[in-house]
Coordinates of C-alpha atoms and ligand atoms in Angstrom, one line a residue:
X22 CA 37.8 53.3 -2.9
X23 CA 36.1 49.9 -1.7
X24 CA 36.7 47.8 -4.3
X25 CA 40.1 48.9 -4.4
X26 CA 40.7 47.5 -1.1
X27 CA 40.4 43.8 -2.8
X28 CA 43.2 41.9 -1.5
X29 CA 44.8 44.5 0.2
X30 CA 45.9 43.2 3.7
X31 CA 44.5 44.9 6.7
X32 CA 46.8 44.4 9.7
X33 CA 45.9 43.9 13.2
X34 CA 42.1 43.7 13.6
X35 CA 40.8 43.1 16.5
X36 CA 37.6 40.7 16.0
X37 CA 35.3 41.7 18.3
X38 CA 32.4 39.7 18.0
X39 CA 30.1 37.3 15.9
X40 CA 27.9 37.8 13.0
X41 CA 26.1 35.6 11.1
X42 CA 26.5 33.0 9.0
X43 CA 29.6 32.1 11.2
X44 CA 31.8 35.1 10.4
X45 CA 32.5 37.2 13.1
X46 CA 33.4 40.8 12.6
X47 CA 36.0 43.8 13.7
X48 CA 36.3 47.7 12.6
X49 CA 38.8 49.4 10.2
X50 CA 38.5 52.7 9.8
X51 CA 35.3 53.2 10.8
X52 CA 33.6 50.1 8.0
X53 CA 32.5 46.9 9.2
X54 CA 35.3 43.6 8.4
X55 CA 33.3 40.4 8.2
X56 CA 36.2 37.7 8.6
X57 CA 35.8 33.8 8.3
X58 CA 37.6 31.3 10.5
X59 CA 38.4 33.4 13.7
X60 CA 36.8 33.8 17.0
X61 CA 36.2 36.9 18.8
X62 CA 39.2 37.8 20.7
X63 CA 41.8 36.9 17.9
X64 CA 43.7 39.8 16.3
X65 CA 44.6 39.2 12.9
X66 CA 45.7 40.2 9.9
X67 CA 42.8 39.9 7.1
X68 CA 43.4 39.7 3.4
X69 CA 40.0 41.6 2.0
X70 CA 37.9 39.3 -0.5
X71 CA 35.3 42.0 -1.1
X72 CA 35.4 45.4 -1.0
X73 CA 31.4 47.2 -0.7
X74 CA 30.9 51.0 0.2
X75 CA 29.2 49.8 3.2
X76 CA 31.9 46.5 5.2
X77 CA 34.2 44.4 3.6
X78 CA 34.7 40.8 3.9
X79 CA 38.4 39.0 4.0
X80 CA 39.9 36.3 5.5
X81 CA 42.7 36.0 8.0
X82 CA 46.1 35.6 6.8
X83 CA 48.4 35.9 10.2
X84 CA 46.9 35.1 13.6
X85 CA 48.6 37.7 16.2
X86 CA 47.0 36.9 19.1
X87 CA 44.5 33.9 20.1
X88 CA 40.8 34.8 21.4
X89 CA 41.3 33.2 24.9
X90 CA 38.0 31.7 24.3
X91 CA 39.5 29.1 21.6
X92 CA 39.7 25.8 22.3
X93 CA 41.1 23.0 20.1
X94 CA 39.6 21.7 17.7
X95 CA 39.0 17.8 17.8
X96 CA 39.0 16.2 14.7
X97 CA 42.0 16.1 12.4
X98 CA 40.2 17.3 9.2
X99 CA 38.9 20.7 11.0
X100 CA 39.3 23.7 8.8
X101 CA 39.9 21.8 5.4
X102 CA 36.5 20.1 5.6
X103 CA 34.0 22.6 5.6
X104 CA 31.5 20.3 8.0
X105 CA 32.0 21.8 11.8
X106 CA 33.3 25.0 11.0
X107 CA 32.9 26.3 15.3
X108 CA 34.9 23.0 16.5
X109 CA 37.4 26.0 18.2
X110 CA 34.6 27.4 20.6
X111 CA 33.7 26.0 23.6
X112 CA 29.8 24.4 23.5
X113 CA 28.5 27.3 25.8
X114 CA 29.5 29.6 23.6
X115 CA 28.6 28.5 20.7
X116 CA 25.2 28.1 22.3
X117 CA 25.5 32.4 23.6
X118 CA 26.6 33.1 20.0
X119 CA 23.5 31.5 18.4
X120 CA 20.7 33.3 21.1
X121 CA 22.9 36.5 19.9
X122 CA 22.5 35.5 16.3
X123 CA 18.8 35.1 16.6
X124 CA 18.2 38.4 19.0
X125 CA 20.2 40.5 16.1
X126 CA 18.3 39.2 13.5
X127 CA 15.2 39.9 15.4
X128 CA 16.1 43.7 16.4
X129 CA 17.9 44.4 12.8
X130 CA 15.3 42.7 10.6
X131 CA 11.7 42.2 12.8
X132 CA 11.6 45.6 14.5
X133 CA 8.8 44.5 16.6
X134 CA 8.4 44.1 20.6
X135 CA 10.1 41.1 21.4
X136 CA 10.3 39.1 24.4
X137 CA 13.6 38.1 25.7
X138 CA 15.6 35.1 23.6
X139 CA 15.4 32.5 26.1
X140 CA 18.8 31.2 26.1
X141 CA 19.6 28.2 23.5
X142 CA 18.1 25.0 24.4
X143 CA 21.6 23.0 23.8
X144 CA 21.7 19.6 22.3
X145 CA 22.8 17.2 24.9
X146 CA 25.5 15.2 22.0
X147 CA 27.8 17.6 20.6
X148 CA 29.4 14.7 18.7
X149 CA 27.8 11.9 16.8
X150 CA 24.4 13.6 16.6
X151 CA 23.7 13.2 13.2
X152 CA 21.7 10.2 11.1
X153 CA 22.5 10.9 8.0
X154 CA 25.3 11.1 6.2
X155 CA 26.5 11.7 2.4
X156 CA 30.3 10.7 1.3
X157 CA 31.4 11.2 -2.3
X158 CA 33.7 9.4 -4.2
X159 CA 36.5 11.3 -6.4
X160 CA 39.5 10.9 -8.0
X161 CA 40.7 14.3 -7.4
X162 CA 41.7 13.8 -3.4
X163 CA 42.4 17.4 -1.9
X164 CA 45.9 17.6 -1.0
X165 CA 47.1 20.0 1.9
X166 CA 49.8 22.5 0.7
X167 CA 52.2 20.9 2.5
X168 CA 51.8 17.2 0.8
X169 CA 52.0 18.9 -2.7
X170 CA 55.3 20.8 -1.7
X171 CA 56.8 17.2 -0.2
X172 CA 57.1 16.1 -3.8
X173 CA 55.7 12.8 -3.2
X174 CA 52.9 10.9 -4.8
X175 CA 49.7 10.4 -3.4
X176 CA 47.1 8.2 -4.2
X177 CA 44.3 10.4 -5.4
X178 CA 41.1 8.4 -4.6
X179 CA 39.3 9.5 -2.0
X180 CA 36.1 9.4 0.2
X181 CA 34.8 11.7 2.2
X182 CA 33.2 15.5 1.8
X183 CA 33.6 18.5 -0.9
X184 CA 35.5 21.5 -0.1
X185 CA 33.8 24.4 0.3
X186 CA 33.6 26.0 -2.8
X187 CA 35.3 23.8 -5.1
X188 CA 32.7 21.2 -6.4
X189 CA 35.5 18.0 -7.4
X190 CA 37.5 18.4 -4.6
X191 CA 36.6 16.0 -2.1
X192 CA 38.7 15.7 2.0
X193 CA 39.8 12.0 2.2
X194 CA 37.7 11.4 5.4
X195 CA 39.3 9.1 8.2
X196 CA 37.0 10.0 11.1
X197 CA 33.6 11.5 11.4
X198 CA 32.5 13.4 14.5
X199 CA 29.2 13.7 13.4
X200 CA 27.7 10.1 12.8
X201 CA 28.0 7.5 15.2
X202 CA 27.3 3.9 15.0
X203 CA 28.6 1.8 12.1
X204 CA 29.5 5.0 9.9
X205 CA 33.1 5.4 10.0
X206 CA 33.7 1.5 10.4
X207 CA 31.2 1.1 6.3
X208 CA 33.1 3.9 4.5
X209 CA 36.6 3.4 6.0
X210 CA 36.0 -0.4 5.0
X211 CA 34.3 0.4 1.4
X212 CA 36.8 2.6 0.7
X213 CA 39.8 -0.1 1.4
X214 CA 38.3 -2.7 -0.5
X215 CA 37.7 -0.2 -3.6
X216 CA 40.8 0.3 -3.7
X217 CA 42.2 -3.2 -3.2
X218 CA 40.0 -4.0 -5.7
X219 CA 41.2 -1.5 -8.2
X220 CA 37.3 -0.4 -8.3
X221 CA 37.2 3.4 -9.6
X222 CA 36.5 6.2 -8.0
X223 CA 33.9 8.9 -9.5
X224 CA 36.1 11.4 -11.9
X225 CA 33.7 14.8 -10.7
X226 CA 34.4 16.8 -13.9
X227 CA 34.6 14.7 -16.5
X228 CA 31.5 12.2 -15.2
X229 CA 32.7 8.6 -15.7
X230 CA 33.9 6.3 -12.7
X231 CA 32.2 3.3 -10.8
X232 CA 31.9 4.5 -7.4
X233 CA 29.8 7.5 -6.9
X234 CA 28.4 8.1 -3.5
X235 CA 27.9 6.6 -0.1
X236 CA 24.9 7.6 2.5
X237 CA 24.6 6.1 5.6
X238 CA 21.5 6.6 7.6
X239 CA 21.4 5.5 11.3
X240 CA 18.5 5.0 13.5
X241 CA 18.3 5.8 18.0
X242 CA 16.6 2.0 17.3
X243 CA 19.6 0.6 15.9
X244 CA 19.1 0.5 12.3
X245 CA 20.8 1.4 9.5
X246 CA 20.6 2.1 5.9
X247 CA 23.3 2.1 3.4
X248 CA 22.5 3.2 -0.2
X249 CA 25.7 3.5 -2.6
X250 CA 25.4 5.1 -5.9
X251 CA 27.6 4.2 -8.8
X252 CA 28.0 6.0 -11.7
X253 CA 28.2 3.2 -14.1
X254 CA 26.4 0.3 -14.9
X255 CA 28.8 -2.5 -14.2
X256 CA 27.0 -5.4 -13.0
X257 CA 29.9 -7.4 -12.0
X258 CA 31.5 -4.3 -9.8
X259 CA 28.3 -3.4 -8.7
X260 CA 27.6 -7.4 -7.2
X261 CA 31.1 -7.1 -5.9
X262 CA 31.1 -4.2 -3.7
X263 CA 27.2 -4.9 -2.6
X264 CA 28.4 -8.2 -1.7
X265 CA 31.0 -7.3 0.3
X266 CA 29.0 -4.8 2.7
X267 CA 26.5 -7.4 3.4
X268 CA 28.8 -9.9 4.4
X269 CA 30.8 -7.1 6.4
X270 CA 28.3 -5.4 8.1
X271 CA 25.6 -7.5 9.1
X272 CA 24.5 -4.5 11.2
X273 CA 22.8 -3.0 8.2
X274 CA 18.6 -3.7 7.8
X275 CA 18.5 -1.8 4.9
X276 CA 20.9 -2.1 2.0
X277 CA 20.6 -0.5 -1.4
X278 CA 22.0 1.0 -4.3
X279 CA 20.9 3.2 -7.3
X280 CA 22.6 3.5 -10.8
X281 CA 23.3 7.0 -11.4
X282 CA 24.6 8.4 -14.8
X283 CA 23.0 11.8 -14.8
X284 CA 25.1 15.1 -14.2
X285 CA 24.0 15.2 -10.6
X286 CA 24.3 13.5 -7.6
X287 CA 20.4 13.4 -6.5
X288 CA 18.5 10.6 -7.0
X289 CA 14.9 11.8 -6.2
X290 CA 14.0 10.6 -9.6
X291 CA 15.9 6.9 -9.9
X292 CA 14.7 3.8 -9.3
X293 CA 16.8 2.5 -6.2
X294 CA 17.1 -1.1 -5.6
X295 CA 16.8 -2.9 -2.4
X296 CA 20.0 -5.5 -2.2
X297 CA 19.3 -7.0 1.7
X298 CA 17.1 -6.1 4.5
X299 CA 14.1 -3.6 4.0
X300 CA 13.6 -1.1 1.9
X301 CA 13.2 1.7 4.6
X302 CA 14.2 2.6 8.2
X303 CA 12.3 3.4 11.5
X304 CA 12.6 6.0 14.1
X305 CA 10.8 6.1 16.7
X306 CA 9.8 9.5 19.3
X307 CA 7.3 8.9 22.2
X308 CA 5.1 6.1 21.3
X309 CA 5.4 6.8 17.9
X310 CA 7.1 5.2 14.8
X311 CA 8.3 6.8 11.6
X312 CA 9.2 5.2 8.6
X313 CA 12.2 6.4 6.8
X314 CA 12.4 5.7 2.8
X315 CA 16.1 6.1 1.2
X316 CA 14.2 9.4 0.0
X317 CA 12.3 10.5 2.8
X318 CA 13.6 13.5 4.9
X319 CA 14.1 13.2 8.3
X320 CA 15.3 15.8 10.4
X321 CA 19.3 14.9 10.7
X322 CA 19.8 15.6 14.4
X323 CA 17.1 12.8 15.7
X324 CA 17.1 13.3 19.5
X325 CA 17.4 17.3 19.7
X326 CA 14.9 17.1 17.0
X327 CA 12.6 15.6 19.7
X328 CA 13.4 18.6 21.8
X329 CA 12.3 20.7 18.9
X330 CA 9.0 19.5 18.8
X331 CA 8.4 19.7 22.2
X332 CA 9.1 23.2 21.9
X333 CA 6.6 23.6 18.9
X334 CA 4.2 21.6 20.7
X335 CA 4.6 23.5 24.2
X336 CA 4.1 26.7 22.5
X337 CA 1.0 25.3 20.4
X338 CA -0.1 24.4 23.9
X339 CA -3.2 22.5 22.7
X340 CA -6.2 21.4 24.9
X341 CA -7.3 18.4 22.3
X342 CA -10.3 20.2 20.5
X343 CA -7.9 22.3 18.1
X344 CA -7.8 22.3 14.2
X345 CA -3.8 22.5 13.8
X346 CA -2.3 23.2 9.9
X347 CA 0.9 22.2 9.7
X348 CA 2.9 23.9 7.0
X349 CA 5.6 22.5 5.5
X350 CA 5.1 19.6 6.7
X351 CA 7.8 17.4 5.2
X352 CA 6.8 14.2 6.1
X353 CA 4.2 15.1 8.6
X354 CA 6.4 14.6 11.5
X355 CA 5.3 17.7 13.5
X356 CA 1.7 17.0 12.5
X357 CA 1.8 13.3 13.5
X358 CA 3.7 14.4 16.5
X359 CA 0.7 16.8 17.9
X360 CA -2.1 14.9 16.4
X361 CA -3.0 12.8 19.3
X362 CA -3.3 16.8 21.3
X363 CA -5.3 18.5 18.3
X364 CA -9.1 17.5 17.2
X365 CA -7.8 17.4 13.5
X366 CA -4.3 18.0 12.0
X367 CA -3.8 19.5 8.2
X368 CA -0.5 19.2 6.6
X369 CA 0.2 20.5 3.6
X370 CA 4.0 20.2 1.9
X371 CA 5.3 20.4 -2.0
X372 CA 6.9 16.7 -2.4
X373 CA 3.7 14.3 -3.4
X374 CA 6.3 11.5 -2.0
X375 CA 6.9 13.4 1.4
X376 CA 3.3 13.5 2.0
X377 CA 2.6 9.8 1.2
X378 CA 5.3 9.4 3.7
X379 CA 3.4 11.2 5.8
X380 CA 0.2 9.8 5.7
X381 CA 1.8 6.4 5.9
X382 CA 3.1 7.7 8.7
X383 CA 0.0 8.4 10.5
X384 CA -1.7 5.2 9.6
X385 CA 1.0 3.3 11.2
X386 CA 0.7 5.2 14.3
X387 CA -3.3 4.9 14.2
X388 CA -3.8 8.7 13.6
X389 CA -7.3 9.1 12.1
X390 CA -7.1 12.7 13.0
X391 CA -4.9 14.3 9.9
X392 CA -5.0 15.4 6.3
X393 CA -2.2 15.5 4.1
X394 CA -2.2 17.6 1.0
X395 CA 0.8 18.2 -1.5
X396 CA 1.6 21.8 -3.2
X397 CA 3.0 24.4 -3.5
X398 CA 1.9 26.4 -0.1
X399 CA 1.1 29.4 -2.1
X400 CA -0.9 27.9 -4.5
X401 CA -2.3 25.8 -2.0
X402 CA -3.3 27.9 1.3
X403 CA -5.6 29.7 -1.3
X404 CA -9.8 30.8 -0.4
X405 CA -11.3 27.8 -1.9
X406 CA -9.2 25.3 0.5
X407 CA -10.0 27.7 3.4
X408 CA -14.0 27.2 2.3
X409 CA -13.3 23.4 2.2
X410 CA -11.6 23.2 5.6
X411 CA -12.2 24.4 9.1
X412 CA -10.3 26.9 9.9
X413 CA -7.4 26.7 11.9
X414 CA -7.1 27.4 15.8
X415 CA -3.1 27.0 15.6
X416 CA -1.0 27.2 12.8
X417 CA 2.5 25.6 13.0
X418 CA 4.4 27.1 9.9
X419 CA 8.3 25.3 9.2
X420 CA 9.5 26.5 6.0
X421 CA 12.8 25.8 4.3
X422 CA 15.7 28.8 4.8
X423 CA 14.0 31.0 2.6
X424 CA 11.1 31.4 4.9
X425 CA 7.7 32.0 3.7
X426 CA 6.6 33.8 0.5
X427 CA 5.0 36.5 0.9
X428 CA 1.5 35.6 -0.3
X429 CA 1.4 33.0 2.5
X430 CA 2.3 35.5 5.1
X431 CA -1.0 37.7 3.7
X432 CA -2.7 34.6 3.8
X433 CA -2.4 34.2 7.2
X434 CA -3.3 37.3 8.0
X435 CA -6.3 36.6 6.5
X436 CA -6.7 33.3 8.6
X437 CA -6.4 35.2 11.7
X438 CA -5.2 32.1 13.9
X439 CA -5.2 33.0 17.1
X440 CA -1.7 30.8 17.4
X441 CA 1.1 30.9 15.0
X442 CA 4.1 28.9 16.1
X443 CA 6.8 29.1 13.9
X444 CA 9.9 26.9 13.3
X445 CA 13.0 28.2 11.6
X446 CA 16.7 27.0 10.7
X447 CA 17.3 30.8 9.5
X448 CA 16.6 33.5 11.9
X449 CA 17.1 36.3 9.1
X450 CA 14.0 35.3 7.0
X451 CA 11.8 34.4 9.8
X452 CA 12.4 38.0 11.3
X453 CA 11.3 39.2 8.4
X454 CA 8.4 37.3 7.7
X455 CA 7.4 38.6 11.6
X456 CA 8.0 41.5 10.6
X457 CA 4.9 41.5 8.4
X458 CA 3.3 39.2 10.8
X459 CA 3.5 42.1 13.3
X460 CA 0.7 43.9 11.4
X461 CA -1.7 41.5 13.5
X462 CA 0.4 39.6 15.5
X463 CA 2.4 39.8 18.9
X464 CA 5.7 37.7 19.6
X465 CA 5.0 35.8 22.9
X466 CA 8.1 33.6 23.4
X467 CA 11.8 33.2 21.2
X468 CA 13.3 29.9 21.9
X469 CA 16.6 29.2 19.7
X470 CA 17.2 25.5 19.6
X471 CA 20.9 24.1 18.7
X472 CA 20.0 21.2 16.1
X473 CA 23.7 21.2 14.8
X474 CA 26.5 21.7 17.8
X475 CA 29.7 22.9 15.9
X476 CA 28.4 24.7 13.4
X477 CA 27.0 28.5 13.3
X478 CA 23.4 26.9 12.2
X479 CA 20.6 27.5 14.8
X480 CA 16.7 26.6 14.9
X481 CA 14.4 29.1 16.1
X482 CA 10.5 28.6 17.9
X483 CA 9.1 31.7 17.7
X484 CA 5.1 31.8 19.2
X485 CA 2.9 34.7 18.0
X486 CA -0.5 35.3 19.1
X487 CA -3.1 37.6 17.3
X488 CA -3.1 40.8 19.2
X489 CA -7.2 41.3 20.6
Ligands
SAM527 C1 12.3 22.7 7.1 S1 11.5 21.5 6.2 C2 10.2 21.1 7.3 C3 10.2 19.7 7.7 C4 9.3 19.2 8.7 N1 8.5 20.2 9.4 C5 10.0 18.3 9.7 O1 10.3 18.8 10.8 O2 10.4 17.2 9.3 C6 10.7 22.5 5.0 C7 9.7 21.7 4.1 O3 9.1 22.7 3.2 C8 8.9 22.1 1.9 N2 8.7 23.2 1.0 C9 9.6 24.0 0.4 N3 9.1 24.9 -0.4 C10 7.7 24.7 -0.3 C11 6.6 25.3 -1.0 N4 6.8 26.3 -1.8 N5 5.4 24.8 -0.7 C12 5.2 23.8 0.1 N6 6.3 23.1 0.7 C13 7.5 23.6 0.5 C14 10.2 21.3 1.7 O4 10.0 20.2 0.8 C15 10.4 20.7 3.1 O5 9.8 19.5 3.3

């Protein structure tokens, strides 16, 4: 009878409240309606996408009323662009909606005593918070119903983000939100002179085109690194364009570009090459400096990332004669961030680059105190590395969304910490890595941090201690 129900049109529902993953969710006859794009409050009619024996998931078609708790959204490409997707609730909210998110995953998936959620540590920019930005080129510009029903023709180069779900689609971008600084002003400018200069724009499906990608990396100190990829190897447009943003934008330290003719857009494994300035980019947090490569991570909200780590360091709560591990390190910016706290700091992460990073990192902050090691955490967190190290006092555990296989979680079981702070950016998979956790440990404290205002993605700190 469910799948039946596939674009049937339920009229009406009432959404009552948020889920996760941004939808929200109301009740029709009796099954659980996961709807995209609405607030709770609206009542709407919902065309069903997917029909299970257990909920259903549509999207609206007809608003009937408006949640009063809407407000409008700022930026002109909201709801085509797939970036800010909560840009119609207010910043409180949004910060109640993520502590509610984290507390459901937590009662549906942990089932173990928690605290209470402390309520979400809020990031103080809700615009302009990010440092790192990627724009694609395409010749396929998406065009708004109403523009292909005018009749007219439209010039389909464009620069800006992929819609969701449709990979050579790309939202013509005039104004950011998200990155401040000199982003708008280098791809608003890169894209006029491309096409003044009859440069072309990256053809998606069909792989040819001279303009690829743009990312712009800003700095809190001011820098800023621009690295454009093109997809062909035309010296003389290549000089042209590189040209042109030096002379433009004497703002940027860092200029580069990388020649990119394989089916994807990463570039992890190309040689980049370094057209003005320096080669790399530097943060800085406390007395401390971080260099940024063009293909080092850095976490993309700089200033609440600072808040982050405070948290994690708060909870870690160390008196200076610790031995700290530090999984998932990255590039050892948690590690080198608590290093001058611990007596030694071990950081162990599956990119060999990340961790050179990392221990660059710590020489250029003169940490003596911490060991970098690159693997994969399963492989690595293994009997013989425990024999070969001291064992740890706190472990501080940040693993990507998947959270943390499951022989890691048995291996710290084994390791019997008597700390375990542990970062998330996805509640669901930390719960359930707790879960298992909760054989030995106790959840002290849940602090949800907002990293990424406007959008349903929250961090989580979550501090376990091993129960006596
Ligand atoms: C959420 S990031 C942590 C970043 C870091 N703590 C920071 O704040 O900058 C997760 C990290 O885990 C690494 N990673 C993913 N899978 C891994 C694995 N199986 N073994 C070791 N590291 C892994 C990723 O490369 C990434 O750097």
């Amino acid at each position: 009878m469910s799948r039946k129900m596939k674009n049937k049109v339920i009229t009406n529902l009432l959404i009552e409240r948020i889920a996760s993953e941004g939808k929200c969710l109301g009740h029709h006859e009796e099954k659980v309606v996961f709807v995209t794009g609405v607030a709770p409050g609206d009542v709407v009619d919902v065309r069903i996408t997917k029909g299970k024996s257990s909920f259903m998931e549509g999207e609206p078609v007809k608003f009937h009323e408006y949640s009063k708790e809407r407000i409008d959204p700022f930026c002109s490409h909201f709801g085509t662009c797939g970036g800010c997707k909560w840009q119609h609730i207010n910043y409180d909210l949004q910060k109640t909606y993520k502590r509610q998110q984290v507390l459901d995953q937590f009662q549906r998936i942990a089932k173990v005593e928690i605290p209470e959620v402390m309520p979400t540590l809020g990031s103080e920019k809700t615009r302009y918070y990010r440092n790192k930005l990627d724009f694609t080129f395409s010749n396929k510009k998406w065009l708004t119903v109403e523009q292909i029903q005018s009749g007219e023709d439209f010039d389909r180069n464009a620069l800006g983000f992929h819609i969701p779900k449709m990979f050579d689609k790309i939202v013509d971008v005039d104004h950011c939100y998200l990155q401040g600084n000199i982003s708008n002003d280098v791809r608003n400018e890169l894209r006029t002179f491309a096409l003044a200069n009859q440069l072309s724009f990256y053809d998606i499906r069909n792989q040819v085109g001279l303009l690829r990608n743009l990312i712009i990396r800003t700095t809190s100190t001011d820098q800023a690194m621009v690295i454009v990829q093109f997809g062909e190897n035309d010296s003389e447009g290549i000089q042209k364009v590189m040209e042109f943003l030096n002379e433009k934008f004497p703002e940027i330290t860092s200029l580069l570009y990388v020649i990119n003719t394989k089916g994807n857009e990463t570039f992890h494994d190309l040689e980049l090459v370094t057209f003005a300035g320096q080669d790399f980019i530097e943060e800085e947090m406390e007395d401390l400096k971080f260099r940024i490569g063009p293909k080092s991570f850095y976490q993309t909200n700089s200033e609440q990332a600072y808040e982050l780590y405070k948290v994690a360091r708060d909870f870690a709560d160390l008196q200076g004669d610790e031995v700290v591990y530090d999984l998932y390190t990255g590039t050892g910016t948690i590690a080198n961030f608590v290093a001058k706290k611990a007596k030694q700091v071990i950081g162990i992460e599956y990119v060999p680059s990340a961790i050179e990073d990392a221990k660059l990192n710590s020489q250029i902050n003169g940490l003596d105190n911490t060991l970098f090691y690159a693997g994969d955490m399963k492989d690595m967190l293994n009997e013989d590395f425990i024999a070969n190290h001291a064992a740890p006092d706190v472990i501080i555990t940040d693993p990507p969304r998947a959270g943390m296989d499951e022989k890691v979680v048995q291996m710290l079981l084994r390791l019997n910490a008597p700390k375990i702070v542990y970062v998330s950016c996805n509640p669901a998979t930390q719960a359930r890595d707790v879960a298992l956790l909760g054989e030995k440990y106790k959840v002290e404290k849940i602090q949800p941090v907002d990293m990424f205002p406007q959008t349903y993605h929250v961090e989580n700190v979550v501090l376990l201690t091993l129960k006596s």
